mmCIF file of C-alpha atoms and ligand atoms in Angstrom:
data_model
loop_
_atom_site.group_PDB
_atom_site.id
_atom_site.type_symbol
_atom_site.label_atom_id
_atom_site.label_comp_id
_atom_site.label_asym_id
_atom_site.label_seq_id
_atom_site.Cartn_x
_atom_site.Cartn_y
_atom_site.Cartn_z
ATOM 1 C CA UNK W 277 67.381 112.020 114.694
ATOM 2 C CA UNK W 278 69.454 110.502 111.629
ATOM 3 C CA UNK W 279 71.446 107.549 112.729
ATOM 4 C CA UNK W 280 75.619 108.182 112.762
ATOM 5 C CA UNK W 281 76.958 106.933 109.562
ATOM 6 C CA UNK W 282 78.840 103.401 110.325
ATOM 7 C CA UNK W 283 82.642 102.892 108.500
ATOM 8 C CA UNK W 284 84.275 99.803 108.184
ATOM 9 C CA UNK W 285 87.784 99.939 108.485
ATOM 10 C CA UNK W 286 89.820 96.306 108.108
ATOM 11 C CA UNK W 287 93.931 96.570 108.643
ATOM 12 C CA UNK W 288 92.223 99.596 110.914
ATOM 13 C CA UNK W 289 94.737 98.676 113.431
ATOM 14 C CA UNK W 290 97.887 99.404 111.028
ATOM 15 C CA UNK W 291 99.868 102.497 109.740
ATOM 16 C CA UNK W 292 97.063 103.888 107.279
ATOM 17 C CA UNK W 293 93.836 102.125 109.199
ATOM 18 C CA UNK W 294 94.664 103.916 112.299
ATOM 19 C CA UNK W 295 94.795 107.138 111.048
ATOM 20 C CA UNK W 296 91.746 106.559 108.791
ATOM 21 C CA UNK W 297 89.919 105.666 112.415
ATOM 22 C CA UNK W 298 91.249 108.680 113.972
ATOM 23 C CA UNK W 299 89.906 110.637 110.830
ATOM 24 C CA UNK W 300 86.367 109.383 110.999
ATOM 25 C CA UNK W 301 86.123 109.203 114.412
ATOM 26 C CA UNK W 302 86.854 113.054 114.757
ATOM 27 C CA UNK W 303 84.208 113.642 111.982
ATOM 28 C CA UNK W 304 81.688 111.993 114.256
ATOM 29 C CA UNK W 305 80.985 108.512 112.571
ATOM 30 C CA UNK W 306 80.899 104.883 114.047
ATOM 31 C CA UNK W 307 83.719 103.241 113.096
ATOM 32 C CA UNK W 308 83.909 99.391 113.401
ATOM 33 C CA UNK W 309 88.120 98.567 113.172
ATOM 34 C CA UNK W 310 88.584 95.263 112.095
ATOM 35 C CA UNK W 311 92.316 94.013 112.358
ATOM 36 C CA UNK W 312 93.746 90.114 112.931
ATOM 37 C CA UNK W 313 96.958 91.951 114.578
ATOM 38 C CA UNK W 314 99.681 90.192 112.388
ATOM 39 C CA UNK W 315 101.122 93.653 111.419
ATOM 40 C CA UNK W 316 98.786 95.995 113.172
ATOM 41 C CA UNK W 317 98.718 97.146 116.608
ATOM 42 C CA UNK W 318 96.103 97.976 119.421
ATOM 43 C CA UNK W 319 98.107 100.678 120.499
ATOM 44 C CA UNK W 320 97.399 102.320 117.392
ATOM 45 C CA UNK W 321 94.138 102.687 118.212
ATOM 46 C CA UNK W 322 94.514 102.509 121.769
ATOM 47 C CA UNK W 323 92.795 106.166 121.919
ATOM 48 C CA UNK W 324 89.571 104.983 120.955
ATOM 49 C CA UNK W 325 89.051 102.185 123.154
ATOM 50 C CA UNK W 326 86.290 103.800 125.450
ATOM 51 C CA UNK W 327 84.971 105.418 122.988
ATOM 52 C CA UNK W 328 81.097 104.360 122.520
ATOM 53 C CA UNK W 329 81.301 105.065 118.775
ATOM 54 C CA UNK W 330 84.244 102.946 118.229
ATOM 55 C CA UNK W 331 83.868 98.819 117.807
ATOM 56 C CA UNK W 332 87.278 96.399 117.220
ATOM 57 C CA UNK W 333 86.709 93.015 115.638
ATOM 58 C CA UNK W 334 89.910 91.009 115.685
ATOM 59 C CA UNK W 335 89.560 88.711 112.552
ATOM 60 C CA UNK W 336 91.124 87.945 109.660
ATOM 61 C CA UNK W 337 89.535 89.467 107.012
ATOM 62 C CA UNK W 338 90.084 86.423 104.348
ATOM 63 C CA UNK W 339 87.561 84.366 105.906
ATOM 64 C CA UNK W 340 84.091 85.496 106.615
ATOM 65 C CA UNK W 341 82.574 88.646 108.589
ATOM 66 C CA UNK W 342 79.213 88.905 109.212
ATOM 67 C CA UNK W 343 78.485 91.837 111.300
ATOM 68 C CA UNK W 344 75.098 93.061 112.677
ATOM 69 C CA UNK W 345 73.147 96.761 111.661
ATOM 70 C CA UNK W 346 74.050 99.270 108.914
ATOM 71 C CA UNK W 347 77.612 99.755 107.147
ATOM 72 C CA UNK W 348 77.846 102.849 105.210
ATOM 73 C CA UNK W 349 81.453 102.669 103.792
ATOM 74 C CA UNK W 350 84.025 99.759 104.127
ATOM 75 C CA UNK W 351 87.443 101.082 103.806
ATOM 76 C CA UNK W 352 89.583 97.624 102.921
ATOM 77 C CA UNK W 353 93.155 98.562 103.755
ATOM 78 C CA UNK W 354 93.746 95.115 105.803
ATOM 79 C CA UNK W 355 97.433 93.542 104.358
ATOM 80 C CA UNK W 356 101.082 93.323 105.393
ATOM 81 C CA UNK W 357 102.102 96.394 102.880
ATOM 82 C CA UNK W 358 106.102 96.378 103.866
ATOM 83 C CA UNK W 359 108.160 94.366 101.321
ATOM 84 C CA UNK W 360 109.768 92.201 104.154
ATOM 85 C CA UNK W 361 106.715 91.886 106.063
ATOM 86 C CA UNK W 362 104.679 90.472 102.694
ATOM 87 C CA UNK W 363 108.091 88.205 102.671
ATOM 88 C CA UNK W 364 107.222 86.893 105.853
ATOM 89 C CA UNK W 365 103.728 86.364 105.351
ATOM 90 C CA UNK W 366 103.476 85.584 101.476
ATOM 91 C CA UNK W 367 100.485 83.498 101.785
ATOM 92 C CA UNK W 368 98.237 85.398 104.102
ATOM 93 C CA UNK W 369 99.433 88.920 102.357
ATOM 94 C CA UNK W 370 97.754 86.199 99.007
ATOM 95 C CA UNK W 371 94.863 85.593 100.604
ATOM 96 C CA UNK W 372 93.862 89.010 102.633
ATOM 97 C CA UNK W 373 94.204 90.622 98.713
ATOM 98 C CA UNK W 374 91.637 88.095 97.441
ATOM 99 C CA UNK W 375 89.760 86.155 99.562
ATOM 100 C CA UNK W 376 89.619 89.284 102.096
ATOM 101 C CA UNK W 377 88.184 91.583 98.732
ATOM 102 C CA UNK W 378 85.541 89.140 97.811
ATOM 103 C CA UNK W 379 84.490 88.934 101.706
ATOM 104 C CA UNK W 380 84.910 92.452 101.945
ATOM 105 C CA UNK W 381 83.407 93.790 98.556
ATOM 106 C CA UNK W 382 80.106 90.750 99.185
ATOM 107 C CA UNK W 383 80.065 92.665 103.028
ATOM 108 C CA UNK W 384 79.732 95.937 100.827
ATOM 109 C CA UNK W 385 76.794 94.570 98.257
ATOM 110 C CA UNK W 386 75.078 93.119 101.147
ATOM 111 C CA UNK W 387 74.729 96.738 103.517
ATOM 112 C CA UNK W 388 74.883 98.514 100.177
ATOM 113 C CA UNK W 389 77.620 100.810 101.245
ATOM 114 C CA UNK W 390 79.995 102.554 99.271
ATOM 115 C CA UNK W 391 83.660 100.389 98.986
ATOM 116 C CA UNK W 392 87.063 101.917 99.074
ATOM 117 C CA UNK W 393 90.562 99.579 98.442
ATOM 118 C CA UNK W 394 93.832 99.964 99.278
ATOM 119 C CA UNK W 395 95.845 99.386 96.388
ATOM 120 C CA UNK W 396 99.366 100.208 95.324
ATOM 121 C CA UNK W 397 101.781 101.815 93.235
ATOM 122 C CA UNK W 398 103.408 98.179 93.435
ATOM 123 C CA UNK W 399 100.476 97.163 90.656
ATOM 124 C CA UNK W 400 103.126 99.063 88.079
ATOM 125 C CA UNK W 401 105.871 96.500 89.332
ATOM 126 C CA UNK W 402 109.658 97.657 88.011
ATOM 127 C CA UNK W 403 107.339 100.449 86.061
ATOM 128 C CA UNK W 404 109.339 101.094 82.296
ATOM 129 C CA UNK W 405 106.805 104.007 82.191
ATOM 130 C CA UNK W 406 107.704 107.090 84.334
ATOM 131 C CA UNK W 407 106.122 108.629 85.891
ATOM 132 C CA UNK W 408 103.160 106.069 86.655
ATOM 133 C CA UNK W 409 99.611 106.908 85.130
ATOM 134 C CA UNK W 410 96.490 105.145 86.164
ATOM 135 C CA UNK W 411 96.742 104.059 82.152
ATOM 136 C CA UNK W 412 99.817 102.510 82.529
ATOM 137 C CA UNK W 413 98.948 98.522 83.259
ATOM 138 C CA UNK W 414 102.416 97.974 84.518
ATOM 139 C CA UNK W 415 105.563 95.341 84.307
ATOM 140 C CA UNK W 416 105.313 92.925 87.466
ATOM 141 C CA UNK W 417 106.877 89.792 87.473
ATOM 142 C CA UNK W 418 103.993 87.596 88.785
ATOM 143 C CA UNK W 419 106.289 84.827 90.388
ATOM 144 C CA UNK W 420 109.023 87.107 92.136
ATOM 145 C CA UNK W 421 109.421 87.167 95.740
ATOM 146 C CA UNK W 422 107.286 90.603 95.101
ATOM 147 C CA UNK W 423 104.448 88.983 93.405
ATOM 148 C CA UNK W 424 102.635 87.688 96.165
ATOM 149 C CA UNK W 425 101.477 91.009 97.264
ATOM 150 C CA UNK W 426 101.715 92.871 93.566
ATOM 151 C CA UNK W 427 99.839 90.418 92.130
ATOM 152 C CA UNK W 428 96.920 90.350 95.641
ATOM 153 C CA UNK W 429 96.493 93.880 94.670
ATOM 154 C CA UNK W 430 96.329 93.935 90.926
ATOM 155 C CA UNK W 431 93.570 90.616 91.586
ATOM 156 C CA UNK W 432 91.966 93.316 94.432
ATOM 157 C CA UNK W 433 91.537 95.642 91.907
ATOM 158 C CA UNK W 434 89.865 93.388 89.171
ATOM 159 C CA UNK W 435 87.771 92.262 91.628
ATOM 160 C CA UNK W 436 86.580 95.678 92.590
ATOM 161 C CA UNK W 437 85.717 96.613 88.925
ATOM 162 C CA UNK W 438 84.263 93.362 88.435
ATOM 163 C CA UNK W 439 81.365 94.213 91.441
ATOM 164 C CA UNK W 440 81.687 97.438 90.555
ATOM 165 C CA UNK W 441 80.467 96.586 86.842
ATOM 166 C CA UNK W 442 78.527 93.672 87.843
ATOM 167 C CA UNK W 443 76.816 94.208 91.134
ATOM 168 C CA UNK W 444 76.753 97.941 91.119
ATOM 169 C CA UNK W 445 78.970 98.160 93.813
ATOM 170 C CA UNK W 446 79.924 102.209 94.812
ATOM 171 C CA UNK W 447 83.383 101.763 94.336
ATOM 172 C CA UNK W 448 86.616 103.545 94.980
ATOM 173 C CA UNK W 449 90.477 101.758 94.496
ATOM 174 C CA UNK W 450 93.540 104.486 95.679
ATOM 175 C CA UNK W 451 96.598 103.292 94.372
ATOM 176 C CA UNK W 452 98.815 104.132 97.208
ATOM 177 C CA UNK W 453 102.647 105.466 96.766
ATOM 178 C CA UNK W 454 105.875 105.275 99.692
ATOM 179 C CA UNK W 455 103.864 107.126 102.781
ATOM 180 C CA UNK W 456 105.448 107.835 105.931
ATOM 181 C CA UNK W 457 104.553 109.093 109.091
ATOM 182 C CA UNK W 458 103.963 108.404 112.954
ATOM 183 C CA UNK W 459 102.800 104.803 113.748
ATOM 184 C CA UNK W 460 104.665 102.998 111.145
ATOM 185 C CA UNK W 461 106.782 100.082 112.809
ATOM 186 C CA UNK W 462 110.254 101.099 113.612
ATOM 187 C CA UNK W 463 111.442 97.270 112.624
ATOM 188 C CA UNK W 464 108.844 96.669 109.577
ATOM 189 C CA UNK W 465 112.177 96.962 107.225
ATOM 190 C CA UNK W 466 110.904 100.134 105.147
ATOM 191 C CA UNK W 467 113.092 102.579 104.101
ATOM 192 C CA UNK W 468 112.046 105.052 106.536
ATOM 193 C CA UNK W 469 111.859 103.737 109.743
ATOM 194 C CA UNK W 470 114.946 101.563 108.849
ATOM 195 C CA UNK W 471 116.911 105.069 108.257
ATOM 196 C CA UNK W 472 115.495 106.700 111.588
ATOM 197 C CA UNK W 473 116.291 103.989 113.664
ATOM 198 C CA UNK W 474 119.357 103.706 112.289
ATOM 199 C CA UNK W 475 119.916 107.155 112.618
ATOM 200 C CA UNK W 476 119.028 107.637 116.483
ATOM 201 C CA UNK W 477 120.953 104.455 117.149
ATOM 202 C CA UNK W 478 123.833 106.050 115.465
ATOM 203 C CA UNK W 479 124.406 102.647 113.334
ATOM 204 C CA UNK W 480 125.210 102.687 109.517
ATOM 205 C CA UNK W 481 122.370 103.408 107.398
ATOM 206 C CA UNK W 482 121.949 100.352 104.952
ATOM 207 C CA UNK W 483 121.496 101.704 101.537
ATOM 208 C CA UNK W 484 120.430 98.490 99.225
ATOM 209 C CA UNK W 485 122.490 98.406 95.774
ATOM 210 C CA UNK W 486 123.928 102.127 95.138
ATOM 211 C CA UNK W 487 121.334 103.798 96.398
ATOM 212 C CA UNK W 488 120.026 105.235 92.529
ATOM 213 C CA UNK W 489 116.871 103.765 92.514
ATOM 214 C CA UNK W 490 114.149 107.003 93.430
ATOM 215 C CA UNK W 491 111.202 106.675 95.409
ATOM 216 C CA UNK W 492 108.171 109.469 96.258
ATOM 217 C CA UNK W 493 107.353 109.706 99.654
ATOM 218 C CA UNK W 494 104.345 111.368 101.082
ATOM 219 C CA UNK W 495 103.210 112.496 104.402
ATOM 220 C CA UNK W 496 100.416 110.296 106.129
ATOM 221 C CA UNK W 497 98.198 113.589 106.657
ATOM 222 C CA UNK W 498 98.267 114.397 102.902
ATOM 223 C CA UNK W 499 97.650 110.869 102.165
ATOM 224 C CA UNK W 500 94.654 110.395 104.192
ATOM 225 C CA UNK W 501 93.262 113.507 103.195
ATOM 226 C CA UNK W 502 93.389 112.510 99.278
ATOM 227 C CA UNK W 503 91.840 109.075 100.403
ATOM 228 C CA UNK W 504 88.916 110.563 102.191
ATOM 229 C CA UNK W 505 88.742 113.235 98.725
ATOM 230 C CA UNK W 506 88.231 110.150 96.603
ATOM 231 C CA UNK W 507 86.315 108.351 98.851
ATOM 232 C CA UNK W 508 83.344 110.931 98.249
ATOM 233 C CA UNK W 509 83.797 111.654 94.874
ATOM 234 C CA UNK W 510 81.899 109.837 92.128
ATOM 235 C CA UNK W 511 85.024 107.838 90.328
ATOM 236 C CA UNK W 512 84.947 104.159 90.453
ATOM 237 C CA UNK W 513 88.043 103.598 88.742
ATOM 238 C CA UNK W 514 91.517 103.558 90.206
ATOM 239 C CA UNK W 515 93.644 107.533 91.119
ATOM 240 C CA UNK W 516 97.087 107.425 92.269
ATOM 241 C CA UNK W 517 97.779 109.492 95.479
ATOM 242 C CA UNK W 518 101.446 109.931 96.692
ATOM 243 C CA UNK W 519 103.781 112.640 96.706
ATOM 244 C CA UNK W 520 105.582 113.041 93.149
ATOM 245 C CA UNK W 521 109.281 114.783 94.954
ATOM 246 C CA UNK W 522 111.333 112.216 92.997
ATOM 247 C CA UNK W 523 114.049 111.080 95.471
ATOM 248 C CA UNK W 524 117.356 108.748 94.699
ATOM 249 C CA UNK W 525 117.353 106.564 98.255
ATOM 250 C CA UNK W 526 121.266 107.368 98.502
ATOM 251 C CA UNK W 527 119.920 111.259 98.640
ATOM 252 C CA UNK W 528 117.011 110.101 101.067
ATOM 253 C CA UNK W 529 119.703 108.818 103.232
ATOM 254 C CA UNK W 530 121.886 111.620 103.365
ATOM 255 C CA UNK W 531 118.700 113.579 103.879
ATOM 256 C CA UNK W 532 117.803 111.201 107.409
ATOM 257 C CA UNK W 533 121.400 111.659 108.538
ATOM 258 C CA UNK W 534 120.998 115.534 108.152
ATOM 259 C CA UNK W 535 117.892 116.150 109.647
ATOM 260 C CA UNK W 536 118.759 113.339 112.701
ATOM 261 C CA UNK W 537 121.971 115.411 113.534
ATOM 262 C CA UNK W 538 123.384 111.398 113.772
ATOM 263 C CA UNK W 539 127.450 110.495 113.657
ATOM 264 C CA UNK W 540 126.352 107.124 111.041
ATOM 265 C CA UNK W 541 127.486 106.407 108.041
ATOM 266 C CA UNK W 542 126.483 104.695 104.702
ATOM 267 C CA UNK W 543 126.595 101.216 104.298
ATOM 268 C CA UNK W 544 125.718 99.107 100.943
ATOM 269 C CA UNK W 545 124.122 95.645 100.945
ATOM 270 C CA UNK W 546 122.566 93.679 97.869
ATOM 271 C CA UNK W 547 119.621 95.310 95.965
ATOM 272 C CA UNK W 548 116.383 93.028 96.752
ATOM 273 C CA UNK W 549 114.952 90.701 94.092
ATOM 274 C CA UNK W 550 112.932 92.885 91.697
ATOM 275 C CA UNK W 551 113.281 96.201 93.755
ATOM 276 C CA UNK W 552 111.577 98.588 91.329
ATOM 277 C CA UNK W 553 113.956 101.402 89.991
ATOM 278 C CA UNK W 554 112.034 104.153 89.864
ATOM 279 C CA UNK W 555 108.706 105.178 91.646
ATOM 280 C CA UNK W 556 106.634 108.009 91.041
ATOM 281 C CA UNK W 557 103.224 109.205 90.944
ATOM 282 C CA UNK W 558 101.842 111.399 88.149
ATOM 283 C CA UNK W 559 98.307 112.817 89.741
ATOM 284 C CA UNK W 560 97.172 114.681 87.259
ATOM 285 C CA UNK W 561 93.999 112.719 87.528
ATOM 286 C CA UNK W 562 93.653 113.292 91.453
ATOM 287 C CA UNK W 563 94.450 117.158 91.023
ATOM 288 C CA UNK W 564 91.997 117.520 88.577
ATOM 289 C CA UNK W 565 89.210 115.341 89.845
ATOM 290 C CA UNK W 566 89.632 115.225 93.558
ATOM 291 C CA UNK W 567 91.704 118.821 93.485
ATOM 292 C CA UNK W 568 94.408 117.341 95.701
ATOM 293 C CA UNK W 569 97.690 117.839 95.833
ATOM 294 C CA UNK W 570 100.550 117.050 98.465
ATOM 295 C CA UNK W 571 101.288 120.185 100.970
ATOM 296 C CA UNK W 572 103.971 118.544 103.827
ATOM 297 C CA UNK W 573 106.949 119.111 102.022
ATOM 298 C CA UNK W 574 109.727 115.547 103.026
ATOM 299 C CA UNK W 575 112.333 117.858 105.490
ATOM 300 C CA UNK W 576 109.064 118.976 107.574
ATOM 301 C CA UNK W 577 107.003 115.718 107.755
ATOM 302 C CA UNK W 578 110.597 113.833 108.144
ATOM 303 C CA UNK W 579 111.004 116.014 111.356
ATOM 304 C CA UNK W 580 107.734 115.375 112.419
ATOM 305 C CA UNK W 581 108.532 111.343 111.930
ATOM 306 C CA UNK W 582 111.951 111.294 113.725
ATOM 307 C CA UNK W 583 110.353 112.995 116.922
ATOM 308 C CA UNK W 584 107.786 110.444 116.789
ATOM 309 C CA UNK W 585 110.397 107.507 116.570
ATOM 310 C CA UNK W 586 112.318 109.494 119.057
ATOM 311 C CA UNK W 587 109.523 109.341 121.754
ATOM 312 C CA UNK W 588 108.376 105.439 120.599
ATOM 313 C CA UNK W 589 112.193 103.576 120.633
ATOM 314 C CA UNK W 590 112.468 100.305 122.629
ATOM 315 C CA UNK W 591 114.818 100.585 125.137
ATOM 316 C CA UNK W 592 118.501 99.982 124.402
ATOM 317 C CA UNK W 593 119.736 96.712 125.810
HETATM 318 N N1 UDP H 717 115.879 100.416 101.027
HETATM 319 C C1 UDP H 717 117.190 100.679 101.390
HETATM 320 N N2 UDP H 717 117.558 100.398 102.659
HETATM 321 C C2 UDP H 717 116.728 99.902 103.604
HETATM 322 C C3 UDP H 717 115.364 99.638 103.229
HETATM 323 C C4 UDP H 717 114.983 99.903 101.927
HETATM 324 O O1 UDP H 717 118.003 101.146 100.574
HETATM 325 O O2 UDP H 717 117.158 99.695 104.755
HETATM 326 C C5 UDP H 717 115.449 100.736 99.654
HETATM 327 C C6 UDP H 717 114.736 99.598 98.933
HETATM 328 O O3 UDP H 717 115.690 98.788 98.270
HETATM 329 C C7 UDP H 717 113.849 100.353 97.975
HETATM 330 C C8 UDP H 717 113.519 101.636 98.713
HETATM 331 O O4 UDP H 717 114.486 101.767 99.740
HETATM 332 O O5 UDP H 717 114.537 100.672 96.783
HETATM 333 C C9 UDP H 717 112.125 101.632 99.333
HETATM 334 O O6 UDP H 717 111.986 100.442 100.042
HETATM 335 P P1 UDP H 717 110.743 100.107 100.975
HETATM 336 O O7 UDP H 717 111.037 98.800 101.617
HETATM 337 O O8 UDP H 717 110.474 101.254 101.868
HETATM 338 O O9 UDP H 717 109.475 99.957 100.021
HETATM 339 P P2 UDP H 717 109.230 99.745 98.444
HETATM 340 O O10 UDP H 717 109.121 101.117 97.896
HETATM 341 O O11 UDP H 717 110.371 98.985 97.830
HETATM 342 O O12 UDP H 717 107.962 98.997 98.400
#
């Protein structure tokens, strides 16, 4: 009988990684989760953990993993991805970007298996084109607050092309847009779960500056499902998936309020240090070559996301 195909899946205990175990797990592969747990969580994967086709490592990915028998794919979407998180952990969110690509993408040219990265639509910084093409090489300000993880990724994606070109690595970098969805942290300071909770605790919703800049959001299912497109297709190079409904946050936030049925209100604070204006995908590329495109539409996967919060708050003190 052919052996189960083996995935490796680092940050597999976060937001994305969970959900990309879930995926692989359901199409009947071994999936080995590697997570260190500074912004992941075991409940996350907490379905899996009798499972005899499901391994966790907990390491940090940034220094060496040697792990025994065949690896197919390695899936490297280990890193603290929320602005205040990579705030709080500048260095490591440094480090897991580099060090944990080289030790991921050597792990890859060692088993021979085919290597997918997580990047971001951060690699555009404060983007002065718009919408964002995988052409455009972007406008990030390398020693901002933001660099430390803009400028992880943009080194994780030279990297990649660098094996890629030089090794012969099977390579695969998704630049990854604002996704939402069920098992994102309610206090990791994005937009969204900041809104909800606000929301269902009926406190202000804190709009930073005026609320104009826009943002894209798309729906983890979509996401996932343009991720596993691209990671069987044949391109190498990098394809922006995300969801290209243009919002301005102010909007976004009226839109939470609406759809919670909450008595907040609106507050303003300060706009964050280099807090990109405008955000949006153009994915021409992945609708042509991976023939995705977004189907949750914000109001229903919103819905989905607020029950979800709904069902996961701490309790009130
Ligand atoms: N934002 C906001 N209020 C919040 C959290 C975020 O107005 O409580 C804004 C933030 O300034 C940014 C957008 O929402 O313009 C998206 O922020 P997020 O932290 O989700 O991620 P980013 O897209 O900046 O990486």
């Amino acid at each position: 009988m052919a052996r189960k195909k083996v995935v490796m899946i680092t940050g597999g205990a976060g937001f994305l990684g969970s959900h990309l175990c879930d995926w692989f797990m359901k199409k009947g592969l071994k999936v080995i989760c590697v997570d260190n747990l500074i912004t992941g969580s075991l409940e996350n994967i907490r379905q899996h953990a009798k499972d005899k086709n499901f391994e966790f490592i907990k390491h940090d990915i940034s220094k060496e993993l040697r792990v025994e028998g065949p690896v197919d794919y390695v899936l490297h979407f280990a890193s603290p991805a929320s602005p205040v998180d990579y705030l709080n952990f500048p260095i490591p969110t440094l480090k897991v970007g580099s060090l944990g690509s080289h030790n991921m993408l050597g792990l890859a040219k060692l088993k021979k298996a085919r290597y997918l990265v997580a990047s971001t639509s951060e690699v555009y910084g404060d983007p002065e084109v718009h919408p964002q093409k995988e052409t455009y090489w972007g406008h990030v300000n390398p020693i901002g607050p933001r660099g430390v993880y803009d400028e992880a990724k943009r080194f994780a994606e030279a990297i990649t092309m660098a094996y890629h070109r030089y090794h012969k690595v099977d390579t695969k970098i998704v630049r990854i847009f604002n996704t939402y969805g069920p098992r994102m942290r309610i206090h990791d300071g994005r937009v969204v779960p900041n809104f909800i909770f606000q929301s269902l605790r009926n406190q202000p919703l804190t709009v930073y500056g005026r609320g104009e800049q826009t943002r894209s959001f798309c729906y983890y299912s979509d996401l996932i499902d343009g991720i596993t497109r691209l990671l069987y297709s044949d391109i190498p190079g990098p394809v922006n998936i995300g969801n290209p409904v243009e919002f301005k946050i102010i909007d976004f936030a009226k839109l939470v309020i609406k759809l919670s049925g909450t008595r907040s209100k609106i507050v303003y604070r300060p706009l964050p240090v280099d807090d990109p204006k405008q955000r949006k995908p153009d994915i021409t590329l992945a609708r042509k070559v991976l023939k995705w495109s977004p189907d949750v539409k914000l109001r229903d996967g919103l819905e989905q996301t607020i029950l979800w919060f709904k069902s996961h708050l701490p309790a009130e003190r």
